[in-house]
Amino acid sequence: MSTIESVLVENRVFVPSEAMVRNARISGMDAYHALCAEAEKDYEAFWARLARENLVWTKPFGRILDESNAPFYRWFDDGELNASANCLDKHMGTPVEHKTAVVFEADDGTVTKTSYRELLSRVGQFANALKAQGICKGDRVLIYMPMTLEGVIAMQACARIGATHSVVFGGFSAKALQERIIDAGAVAVITANYQMRGGKELPLKAIVDEGLAMGGCDSVRAVFVYQRTQSACNMVSGRDRTFSEALAGQSVECAPVAVGAEHPLFILYTSGSTGKPKGVQHSTAGYLLWAKLTMDWTFDLKPEDIFWCTADIGWITGHSYVAYGPLAAGATQIMFEGVPTFPNAGRFWQMIERHQCTIFYTAPTAIRSLIKAAEGDAKVHPDRYNLKSLRILGSVGEPINPEAWMWYYRNVGGERCPIVDTFWQTETGGHMMTPLPGATPLVPGSCTLPLPGIMAGVVDEAGHDLANGVGGILVIKRPWPSMIRTIWNDPQRFKQSYFPPEMGGKLYLAGDGAVRSADRGYFRITGRIDDVLNVSGHRLGTMEIESALVSHTKLVAEAAVVGRPDELTGEAVCAFVVLKGARPEGDAARAMAKELRDWVAKEIGPIAKPKDIRFAENLPKTRSGKIMRRLLRSIAKGEAVTQDTSTLENPAILEQLGQAY
Ligand code: PRX
């Protein structure tokens, strides 16, 4: 890559090297524009061509896009296929059959390699074990697993028999698990006795037991327990069985069940602007098409690549770029059970060197924390490792600040590897906007341009296009195959949240703000415009945390939660709390804050713990009783309040709220 640098961050542009362009699948901007033009010219024909070329259909589709019940769009809906067959069976008899599918590195450094052929057998056998418990097409199965190959096998096995999975990240609480089991109506839970992270053994099955015991989970007939460690866990006879018990005597052959293109492959819960998480429902064909194709386009995947996405399978990134995309594309991928800082903060660099990783995809939060570690300890600096195998770097989940981008580019990528800053969401299924390694000139902090076929725009509140350089609301103007189909059990909320009638009902509202650069029309994401926070790349609803706080009915009278910028985690959760008793001060306040933080961890999960908790006798409200959140955001940032406070009913409490612990 050649560099044209100037003092102005926005002016730094990094153009792809000639070699990168020459060998790329989408080679140069002309090739990118040609694909965009193909989509513009005949949108449906464009997607139909891609769906025919990239998926194996047991019954070919005739219809392409059905808009008759918009915004409940349907794609390829008279076609049939199986997602697991598209990830595994399709490679049999090709050179991929005996290729390594997954290089798994455990928390303690133990490495296991599994070929596509072996993975197919293990998925087939587990699918048979599910069938043996009466689980079949259309059932929902909840997966609460560590970041191990068995998690992917569980997901693929569900897909193989047409059961819809719902993976819940291993950091969520029993309560969160119970809510998701009930909402999804899960008939089974797949879990492990424990998970290993950073040398620690952490319970999973005990949390499942606790969640199921909270009631309302009668739909659950079976619990499958992977014995990750030697430690024993409680087993309920008749309901619970270990993997070895479930797999005993099961054949490794299991014919994939063909499902309709629109059959729900999975439901993944994510946070929105109300207190209740939403079950984002994805289709089979449209979703898989994009997971496979973005592997080829965004990562310019080659047969010899060693791909590594560090995301957990509990998040959408782990669905699309661990469990489905790499397999559908026939890649060799690295899967890592542990954490980036164990046994030390050089773990990622050591693993890249050890496994000769060529494409590395991680989150800005991880990069920022590793920068900090490397600054404090030269031994874990990437320059101590041989990272020459790398050819492409990726970033996902939150905006990457230009300083972190430059560090990643220089110290990890050796100024040789393009960084694909991929903007997308749980709802979009796969990448929406990203540079292409062999085409797009890079600008730090910008996700650059939409992928071909993705009609992104920046509009005002009435849905009118805004000029470049003017900040506004990010929208997608046409339906695309991998988009969310509905919110499970709540179609009304789906319509309201994503296709608001006030904006014409046809624009997909991402929930983010964006601005396009005046010169190139590049997109820069300016952050969420709703009540959603992004803490370390984890999505959290402010209302969700507020509900958790006020559910402590003995202590809490009222709570308001806002985000504030944080150097390491991007955003941090800041809670303002009015207690039922007297406002605590000093040590009493610190103790109370700890109690409430632990309470939130129990209600939602440790990732939702507020970083700051501030106590006051009241919250700043207008005379009509509305909490003034903008004001709270300023206070959380430690800024002087410049907003008009004339409508504030109780100005005296501002001072109290300013006191942090
Ligand atoms: O605000 C955007 C931010 O993450 C949100 C989506 O979160 P989630 O559904 O959990 O999916 C994360 C993994 C795709 C978006 O609405 N976001 C994601 N990627 C980027 C980003 N913000 C800026 N730049 C990105 N590359």
XYZ file of C-alpha atoms and ligand atoms in Angstrom:
687
model
C 0.000 0.000 0.000
C 1.289 3.449 -0.748
C 0.624 6.261 1.645
C -0.450 9.825 1.146
C -0.490 11.301 4.621
C -1.295 14.741 5.808
C -1.822 16.253 9.194
C -5.561 16.110 8.742
C -6.800 12.699 9.779
C -9.604 12.791 7.236
C -7.117 13.312 4.434
C -5.103 10.171 4.996
C -5.794 7.806 2.162
C -4.275 4.385 1.638
C -4.662 2.938 -1.809
C -4.445 -0.808 -2.407
C -1.152 -2.124 -3.762
C -1.036 -3.193 -7.375
C -0.478 -6.814 -6.406
C -3.535 -6.750 -4.135
C -5.645 -5.281 -6.933
C -4.321 -7.705 -9.545
C -5.160 -10.812 -7.542
C -8.437 -9.681 -6.009
C -11.844 -11.132 -6.779
C -13.198 -7.625 -7.090
C -10.221 -6.066 -8.788
C -10.110 -2.276 -8.718
C -12.850 0.324 -8.376
C -14.018 -0.268 -11.944
C -14.928 -3.827 -11.053
C -16.735 -2.579 -7.930
C -18.674 -0.004 -9.942
C -19.526 -2.601 -12.578
C -21.170 -4.796 -9.920
C -23.028 -1.801 -8.484
C -24.234 -0.939 -11.995
C -25.417 -4.505 -12.532
C -27.514 -4.223 -9.354
C -28.868 -0.806 -10.377
C -29.826 -2.014 -13.826
C -31.824 -5.059 -12.780
C -31.880 -5.464 -9.013
C -33.677 -8.795 -8.921
C -31.656 -10.354 -11.751
C -28.464 -9.361 -9.910
C -29.488 -11.153 -6.714
C -30.890 -14.133 -8.613
C -27.586 -14.630 -10.404
C -25.683 -14.529 -7.114
C -28.135 -16.886 -5.395
C -27.796 -19.415 -8.232
C -24.012 -19.193 -8.299
C -23.381 -19.286 -4.559
C -25.948 -21.657 -3.105
C -26.801 -25.278 -3.769
C -30.564 -25.626 -4.152
C -32.477 -28.880 -3.810
C -35.355 -27.104 -5.528
C -34.468 -24.102 -7.662
C -36.343 -20.889 -7.002
C -38.535 -19.223 -9.600
C -39.620 -16.129 -7.688
C -36.907 -13.680 -6.656
C -38.295 -10.900 -4.466
C -41.819 -10.861 -3.121
C -42.784 -7.390 -1.924
C -46.509 -8.027 -1.681
C -46.509 -7.938 2.118
C -43.826 -5.280 2.620
C -41.913 -4.736 4.842
C -42.138 -8.495 5.379
C -40.047 -9.148 2.296
C -39.476 -12.660 0.970
C -36.567 -13.771 -1.173
C -36.307 -16.819 -3.466
C -39.293 -18.158 -1.529
C -40.330 -21.080 -3.725
C -36.794 -22.500 -3.645
C -35.595 -25.163 -1.201
C -32.211 -25.906 0.291
C -30.411 -26.833 3.490
C -27.913 -24.524 5.192
C -25.743 -27.290 6.637
C -25.564 -29.046 3.248
C -24.392 -25.721 1.823
C -21.616 -25.556 4.413
C -20.512 -29.191 4.489
C -22.011 -31.716 2.051
C -21.359 -29.496 -0.928
C -17.596 -29.814 -0.376
C -17.573 -33.608 -0.425
C -15.817 -34.952 -3.481
C -14.016 -31.631 -3.989
C -10.499 -30.683 -2.826
C -12.126 -29.075 0.235
C -13.336 -32.438 1.599
C -10.025 -33.238 3.308
C -9.017 -29.654 3.952
C -8.929 -28.438 7.550
C -12.192 -26.677 8.299
C -11.385 -25.592 11.848
C -8.130 -25.132 13.722
C -9.389 -24.958 17.275
C -7.148 -23.489 19.951
C -8.365 -24.084 23.474
C -7.929 -21.661 26.349
C -4.880 -23.647 27.538
C -3.285 -23.630 24.070
C -4.180 -27.176 23.029
C -4.795 -27.298 19.271
C -7.196 -29.632 17.448
C -7.713 -29.692 13.695
C -10.919 -30.927 12.088
C -11.377 -31.524 8.365
C -14.559 -30.796 6.438
C -15.182 -34.547 6.146
C -14.821 -35.044 9.919
C -16.967 -32.010 10.662
C -19.733 -33.354 8.434
C -19.688 -36.645 10.360
C -19.792 -34.923 13.726
C -22.641 -32.639 12.652
C -24.536 -35.598 11.179
C -24.140 -37.596 14.369
C -25.267 -34.737 16.592
C -28.219 -34.083 14.281
C -29.239 -37.701 14.785
C -28.933 -37.251 18.548
C -31.316 -34.283 18.343
C -33.746 -36.284 16.231
C -33.613 -39.119 18.747
C -35.116 -36.712 21.295
C -37.937 -35.907 18.922
C -36.528 -32.542 17.852
C -37.531 -31.751 14.296
C -38.036 -29.116 11.631
C -39.620 -25.946 12.973
C -38.635 -26.554 16.613
C -36.558 -23.923 18.400
C -33.387 -24.952 20.181
C -31.523 -22.693 22.565
C -27.728 -22.910 22.493
C -25.709 -21.679 25.493
C -22.226 -22.898 24.752
C -18.605 -21.980 25.194
C -16.611 -20.822 22.179
C -15.722 -24.365 21.121
C -16.150 -26.437 17.981
C -19.080 -28.176 19.691
C -20.972 -24.847 19.588
C -20.639 -24.720 15.805
C -21.574 -28.395 15.578
C -24.722 -27.695 17.611
C -25.715 -24.828 15.306
C -25.009 -26.794 12.140
C -26.873 -29.839 13.478
C -29.966 -27.725 14.134
C -29.742 -26.291 10.624
C -29.365 -29.804 9.250
C -32.720 -30.943 10.613
C -34.477 -27.615 10.029
C -34.648 -26.681 13.715
C -34.280 -22.936 14.369
C -31.453 -22.175 16.788
C -31.140 -19.310 19.161
C -27.656 -18.876 20.539
C -27.296 -16.966 23.794
C -23.853 -15.599 24.623
C -22.245 -17.425 27.574
C -21.972 -14.146 29.496
C -25.723 -13.654 29.859
C -27.453 -14.359 33.151
C -29.949 -17.083 34.110
C -32.731 -14.517 33.957
C -31.762 -13.424 30.422
C -31.632 -17.073 29.421
C -35.061 -17.807 30.873
C -36.612 -14.825 29.054
C -35.161 -16.007 25.734
C -36.245 -19.617 26.278
C -39.793 -18.453 26.948
C -39.941 -15.983 24.073
C -38.542 -18.495 21.574
C -40.563 -21.415 22.984
C -37.416 -23.562 22.926
C -37.925 -27.332 23.127
C -34.310 -28.075 24.021
C -31.189 -26.433 25.412
C -27.666 -27.302 24.302
C -25.036 -26.292 26.819
C -21.790 -27.344 28.493
C -20.964 -28.167 32.089
C -18.425 -25.333 32.238
C -16.557 -22.956 29.977
C -12.850 -22.164 30.145
C -11.833 -18.542 29.817
C -8.543 -17.026 30.848
C -7.582 -20.111 32.859
C -10.815 -20.005 34.835
C -13.556 -22.600 34.854
C -16.919 -20.853 34.694
C -20.292 -22.559 35.044
C -22.797 -22.799 32.203
C -25.030 -25.733 33.104
C -25.680 -24.366 36.605
C -26.944 -21.145 35.001
C -29.207 -23.142 32.670
C -30.599 -24.993 35.698
C -31.209 -21.703 37.477
C -32.918 -20.213 34.420
C -35.156 -23.238 33.917
C -36.060 -23.224 37.615
C -37.307 -19.634 37.346
C -40.416 -21.011 35.729
C -42.303 -20.714 32.473
C -39.872 -22.968 30.625
C -42.115 -26.009 30.310
C -41.507 -26.144 26.585
C -37.975 -27.478 27.288
C -38.001 -31.265 27.059
C -34.297 -32.014 26.729
C -30.966 -30.557 27.825
C -27.738 -31.665 26.115
C -24.558 -31.145 28.101
C -21.119 -31.020 26.508
C -18.530 -32.013 29.096
C -15.940 -29.375 28.454
C -14.094 -30.048 31.717
C -13.762 -32.942 34.133
C -15.850 -31.246 36.813
C -19.219 -32.716 37.586
C -22.449 -30.790 37.239
C -25.996 -31.423 38.300
C -27.952 -33.641 35.865
C -31.726 -34.016 35.953
C -32.605 -37.541 35.020
C -34.931 -37.921 32.061
C -34.324 -34.337 30.945
C -30.530 -33.956 30.827
C -27.973 -36.046 28.953
C -24.293 -35.584 28.256
C -23.071 -35.337 24.682
C -21.501 -38.784 24.965
C -24.774 -40.299 26.154
C -26.715 -38.542 23.412
C -24.257 -39.521 20.682
C -23.818 -43.150 21.719
C -24.952 -45.471 18.943
C -25.944 -42.623 16.606
C -24.909 -42.909 12.965
C -22.724 -40.199 11.464
C -24.959 -40.109 8.406
C -27.927 -37.784 8.582
C -29.649 -36.626 5.450
C -30.086 -32.833 5.461
C -33.727 -31.733 5.594
C -34.633 -29.427 2.717
C -36.414 -26.296 3.911
C -37.988 -23.370 2.123
C -35.701 -20.416 1.430
C -37.569 -18.331 4.000
C -37.469 -20.960 6.741
C -36.060 -19.312 9.911
C -32.472 -20.494 10.243
C -32.061 -18.727 13.562
C -33.323 -16.179 16.015
C -30.728 -14.002 17.698
C -31.715 -11.704 20.530
C -30.357 -8.191 20.546
C -31.044 -4.953 22.358
C -33.361 -2.275 21.122
C -34.824 0.873 22.533
C -37.327 -0.760 24.864
C -36.609 -2.844 27.930
C -37.266 -6.114 26.110
C -34.609 -7.634 23.837
C -35.811 -8.434 20.340
C -35.545 -11.810 18.660
C -34.097 -10.989 15.242
C -35.336 -13.672 12.844
C -33.184 -14.597 9.859
C -34.029 -16.647 6.793
C -32.099 -19.610 5.420
C -31.278 -18.750 1.795
C -30.894 -14.979 1.857
C -28.856 -15.081 5.045
C -26.519 -17.813 3.883
C -26.044 -16.248 0.471
C -24.682 -13.087 2.038
C -22.568 -14.870 4.682
C -20.853 -16.811 1.882
C -20.575 -13.956 -0.589
C -19.175 -11.422 1.874
C -16.455 -13.962 2.743
C -15.475 -13.842 -0.928
C -15.935 -10.122 -1.469
C -14.977 -8.406 1.782
C -12.183 -10.781 2.733
C -11.207 -11.638 -0.839
C -11.005 -15.233 0.320
C -8.547 -17.539 -1.454
C -8.345 -21.350 -1.069
C -5.055 -21.094 0.839
C -6.209 -18.446 3.318
C -6.257 -19.093 7.058
C -9.148 -16.998 8.276
C -9.683 -15.912 11.872
C -12.701 -14.067 13.200
C -12.323 -13.617 16.952
C -16.048 -13.102 17.672
C -17.998 -15.424 19.931
C -20.743 -17.530 18.349
C -23.155 -15.818 20.750
C -23.094 -12.699 18.572
C -24.072 -12.156 14.947
C -20.416 -11.834 13.915
C -19.801 -15.336 15.236
C -22.850 -16.601 13.339
C -21.944 -15.133 9.968
C -18.141 -15.272 10.129
C -17.497 -18.388 12.261
C -20.460 -20.768 12.129
C -21.698 -20.226 8.554
C -19.723 -17.944 6.223
C -16.264 -19.569 6.399
C -17.745 -23.059 6.035
C -20.012 -22.104 3.136
C -16.947 -20.562 1.474
C -14.768 -23.644 2.127
C -12.200 -21.741 4.199
C -9.815 -22.983 6.851
C -10.581 -21.004 9.964
C -9.083 -20.561 13.391
C -11.441 -20.778 16.330
C -10.319 -19.583 19.747
C -11.878 -20.475 23.049
C -10.097 -18.024 25.319
C -9.525 -14.338 25.877
C -6.961 -12.040 24.218
C -5.133 -11.309 27.473
C -4.434 -14.858 28.675
C -1.782 -15.994 29.447
C -0.717 -12.524 28.319
C -1.791 -9.783 25.938
C 0.387 -11.232 23.176
C -2.007 -14.170 22.713
C -3.580 -12.945 19.453
C -0.182 -12.173 17.894
C 1.231 -15.467 19.053
C -1.730 -17.328 17.547
C -1.466 -15.474 14.230
C 2.185 -16.537 14.054
C 1.543 -20.073 15.223
C -1.271 -20.774 12.780
C 0.006 -18.597 9.932
C -3.207 -16.615 9.885
C -3.739 -14.611 6.687
C -7.024 -12.781 7.400
C -7.624 -11.448 10.906
C -10.977 -9.960 11.908
C -11.534 -8.432 15.340
C -13.187 -5.570 17.232
C -11.805 -2.080 17.942
C -12.186 -2.668 21.680
C -9.791 -5.604 21.508
C -7.340 -3.534 19.488
C -7.511 -0.632 21.936
C -6.906 -2.860 24.932
C -3.979 -4.573 23.190
C -2.480 -1.180 22.305
C -2.590 -0.275 25.966
C -1.030 -3.586 26.966
C 1.718 -3.276 24.342
C 2.529 0.234 25.515
C 2.942 -1.066 29.043
C 4.898 -4.218 28.231
C 7.153 -4.509 25.182
C 6.996 -8.309 25.375
C 3.408 -8.327 24.178
C 3.938 -5.785 21.413
C 3.059 -7.201 17.979
C 6.569 -6.369 16.738
C 7.857 -9.228 18.887
C 5.964 -11.698 16.714
C 6.240 -12.709 13.091
C 2.994 -11.515 11.553
C 4.140 -11.703 7.932
C 1.496 -14.280 7.040
C -1.223 -11.617 7.384
C -2.611 -10.105 4.201
C -5.954 -8.588 5.256
C -7.187 -7.105 8.545
C -10.762 -6.453 9.550
C -12.634 -4.430 12.148
C -16.216 -4.855 13.327
C -18.800 -3.906 15.886
C -18.175 -0.246 16.647
C -16.506 2.765 15.103
C -12.736 2.417 15.006
C -10.999 5.624 16.020
C -8.312 6.754 13.561
C -5.500 6.367 16.152
C -6.410 2.724 16.774
C -6.787 2.230 13.010
C -3.268 3.581 12.386
C -1.761 1.430 15.120
C -3.492 -1.685 13.758
C -2.416 -0.801 10.231
C 1.231 -0.205 11.152
C 1.961 -2.612 13.950
C -0.196 -5.570 13.040
C -0.523 -5.182 9.293
C 3.019 -3.929 8.687
C 1.557 -1.181 6.439
C 0.923 -3.949 3.955
C -2.561 -5.162 4.835
C -5.742 -3.308 3.991
C -8.158 -2.888 6.910
C -11.749 -3.687 6.069
C -13.830 -1.613 8.500
C -17.100 -3.484 8.185
C -20.289 -1.715 9.206
C -23.281 -3.968 9.773
C -25.731 -5.173 12.433
C -27.452 -8.223 13.872
C -30.381 -7.280 11.669
C -28.424 -7.030 8.419
C -27.055 -10.590 8.616
C -23.762 -9.635 6.960
C -21.612 -6.677 5.961
C -23.377 -3.623 4.566
C -20.594 -1.117 4.078
C -16.919 -1.910 3.905
C -13.854 -1.246 1.830
C -12.866 -4.038 -0.567
C -9.219 -5.076 -0.162
C -8.365 -5.003 -3.857
C -10.377 -1.954 -4.804
C -11.259 0.694 -2.239
C -8.848 3.442 -1.138
C -8.942 3.391 2.666
C -9.640 6.313 4.957
C -9.096 5.609 8.686
C -12.354 5.624 10.616
C -14.573 5.267 7.561
C -16.438 2.149 6.472
C -16.225 3.752 2.996
C -18.914 2.470 0.594
C -21.836 0.040 0.489
C -21.290 -3.396 -0.998
C -22.739 -3.911 -4.486
C -26.492 -4.404 -4.193
C -26.772 -2.491 -0.906
C -28.588 0.796 -1.474
C -27.439 2.868 1.503
C -28.229 6.529 2.005
C -28.237 9.357 4.523
C -31.590 11.095 4.973
C -33.346 13.620 7.187
C -36.247 12.841 9.512
C -38.765 12.967 6.701
C -36.732 10.490 4.651
C -35.279 12.983 2.160
C -31.719 12.517 0.901
C -29.101 14.776 2.414
C -26.104 16.211 0.622
C -22.615 14.885 1.252
C -21.051 16.518 4.256
C -24.388 16.773 6.078
C -24.988 14.371 8.970
C -28.271 12.455 9.102
C -29.972 9.121 9.500
C -28.512 6.015 7.903
C -31.031 4.040 5.838
C -31.052 1.178 3.352
C -33.395 1.975 0.526
C -34.175 -1.422 -0.905
C -34.683 -4.816 0.717
C -31.696 -7.156 0.464
C -31.598 -10.954 0.844
C -29.906 -11.242 4.267
C -32.069 -8.680 6.038
C -34.010 -9.400 9.240
C -37.380 -10.959 8.388
C -39.274 -10.030 11.510
C -38.960 -9.813 15.260
C -39.948 -13.193 16.638
C -43.412 -12.928 18.206
C -43.616 -9.214 17.498
C -44.215 -8.270 13.838
C -45.657 -4.933 14.884
C -42.471 -3.928 16.636
C -40.512 -5.026 13.550
C -42.486 -2.627 11.369
C -42.292 0.221 13.839
C -38.593 -0.095 14.632
C -37.198 -0.636 11.164
C -39.700 0.761 8.664
C -41.280 3.700 10.494
C -44.369 4.999 8.715
C -43.244 8.586 9.458
C -40.458 8.002 6.957
C -42.659 6.471 4.320
C -42.500 2.867 5.557
C -40.098 1.757 2.832
C -36.712 2.784 4.195
C -34.846 0.399 6.494
C -33.754 2.399 9.494
C -30.453 1.151 10.856
C -30.640 3.157 14.077
C -27.310 4.825 13.359
C -26.373 8.296 12.264
C -23.996 8.766 9.353
C -22.337 11.391 7.243
C -20.838 11.054 3.768
C -17.573 12.780 2.989
C -17.772 15.718 0.620
C -15.040 14.421 -1.678
C -15.530 10.683 -2.043
C -19.023 10.158 -0.716
C -17.538 7.818 1.890
C -19.747 6.930 4.826
C -18.701 7.539 8.402
C -20.920 6.159 11.138
C -21.540 8.764 13.818
C -23.140 6.403 16.359
C -26.567 5.232 17.447
C -29.426 7.664 17.270
C -31.669 5.611 19.554
C -31.382 4.397 23.134
C -28.876 1.704 22.292
C -25.329 1.725 23.670
C -22.268 0.047 22.273
C -19.961 -1.039 25.073
C -16.888 -2.959 23.908
C -18.766 -3.783 20.720
C -21.644 -5.254 22.786
C -25.033 -3.844 22.144
C -27.026 -2.818 25.220
C -30.335 -1.028 25.589
C -30.430 1.801 28.128
C -34.042 0.870 28.940
C -33.014 -2.720 29.514
C -30.524 -1.632 32.173
C -33.036 0.803 33.658
C -35.612 -1.984 33.941
C -33.025 -4.186 35.611
C -32.201 -1.457 38.151
C -35.789 -0.620 39.045
C -36.623 -4.298 39.368
C -34.633 -4.082 42.609
C -37.847 -2.896 44.176
C -36.537 -2.925 47.736
C -33.851 -0.343 46.999
C -34.464 1.539 43.787
C -37.185 4.109 43.225
C -36.107 5.398 39.848
C -33.209 5.060 37.432
C -31.998 6.577 34.180
C -29.166 5.155 32.099
C -27.082 6.945 29.486
C -23.817 6.288 27.708
C -20.643 8.302 27.889
C -17.539 8.035 25.711
C -14.836 5.733 27.064
C -11.318 5.465 25.707
C -11.140 1.718 26.008
C -14.669 0.395 25.648
C -15.961 3.000 23.186
C -18.923 3.779 25.385
C -19.513 3.178 29.082
C -22.787 2.696 30.940
C -23.624 5.470 33.357
C -26.614 5.072 35.687
C -28.368 7.762 37.705
C -30.282 6.259 40.577
C -32.826 7.530 43.056
C -33.054 5.217 46.033
C -36.099 4.545 48.156
C -34.070 5.384 51.243
C -31.756 8.304 51.897
C -29.163 9.291 49.338
C -25.915 7.559 50.383
C -22.545 9.291 50.454
C -18.895 8.206 50.694
C -18.311 4.534 51.556
C -22.024 3.865 51.845
C -22.495 5.108 48.287
C -19.642 2.949 47.049
C -21.091 -0.139 48.734
C -24.536 0.591 47.358
C -23.117 1.086 43.850
C -21.429 -2.306 44.077
C -24.641 -3.953 45.172
C -26.542 -2.447 42.249
C -23.822 -3.364 39.774
C -23.956 -6.973 40.934
C -27.717 -6.846 40.672
C -27.534 -5.772 37.011
C -25.025 -8.568 36.350
C -27.518 -11.009 37.805
C -30.430 -9.588 35.853
C -28.757 -9.236 32.444
C -25.116 -10.316 32.599
C -21.762 -8.850 33.629
C -21.430 -7.022 30.283
C -24.291 -4.704 31.295
C -22.793 -3.585 34.632
C -22.816 0.213 34.841
C -19.343 1.694 35.085
C -20.624 4.741 36.965
C -23.534 4.845 39.352
C -24.561 8.208 40.751
C -27.151 8.803 43.425
C -29.481 11.731 43.717
C -32.673 12.608 45.488
C -34.377 13.052 42.167
C -33.736 12.987 38.418
C -33.723 16.112 36.278
C -37.229 16.381 34.853
C -39.262 18.811 32.889
C -42.381 20.183 34.539
C -44.381 17.588 32.642
C -42.274 14.864 34.308
C -40.017 13.833 31.419
C -36.467 12.875 32.331
C -34.026 15.204 30.592
C -31.640 12.684 29.125
C -29.594 15.132 27.120
C -28.719 16.797 30.348
C -27.759 13.498 31.918
C -25.491 12.742 28.982
C -23.602 15.992 29.558
C -23.305 15.272 33.261
C -22.073 11.735 32.556
C -19.366 13.130 30.315
C -18.317 15.528 33.062
C -19.191 18.489 30.862
C -20.610 21.721 32.078
C -24.341 21.757 31.454
C -24.903 24.197 28.615
C -28.425 23.145 27.741
C -31.355 25.308 28.597
C -32.434 24.297 32.098
C -35.308 26.739 32.361
C -37.850 23.953 31.924
C -36.169 21.935 34.649
C -38.348 21.470 37.646
C -35.604 20.855 40.175
C -32.308 22.507 39.127
C -30.692 21.894 42.528
C -30.180 18.196 41.856
C -27.734 18.876 39.011
C -24.965 19.348 41.518
C -25.744 16.060 43.265
C -25.722 14.204 39.966
C -22.316 15.614 39.105
C -20.704 13.756 41.996
C -19.148 10.511 40.829
C -17.831 7.663 42.944
O -23.891 1.193 15.835
C -23.446 0.288 14.880
C -22.288 -0.517 15.446
O -22.852 -1.681 16.006
C -24.267 -1.693 15.804
C -24.750 -3.096 15.550
O -24.503 -3.889 16.670
P -24.781 -5.441 16.604
O -26.133 -5.684 16.079
O -24.456 -5.985 17.946
O -23.763 -5.993 15.545
C -22.401 -5.855 15.756
C -21.642 -6.653 14.739
C -21.990 -6.395 13.345
C -24.480 -0.785 14.633
O -25.800 -0.317 14.589
N -21.306 -0.900 14.416
C -21.092 -2.132 13.919
N -20.063 -2.120 13.054
C -19.616 -0.852 12.992
C -20.414 -0.073 13.853
N -20.225 1.247 13.976
C -19.244 1.817 13.260
N -18.438 1.124 12.426
C -18.575 -0.195 12.259
N -17.762 -0.846 11.453
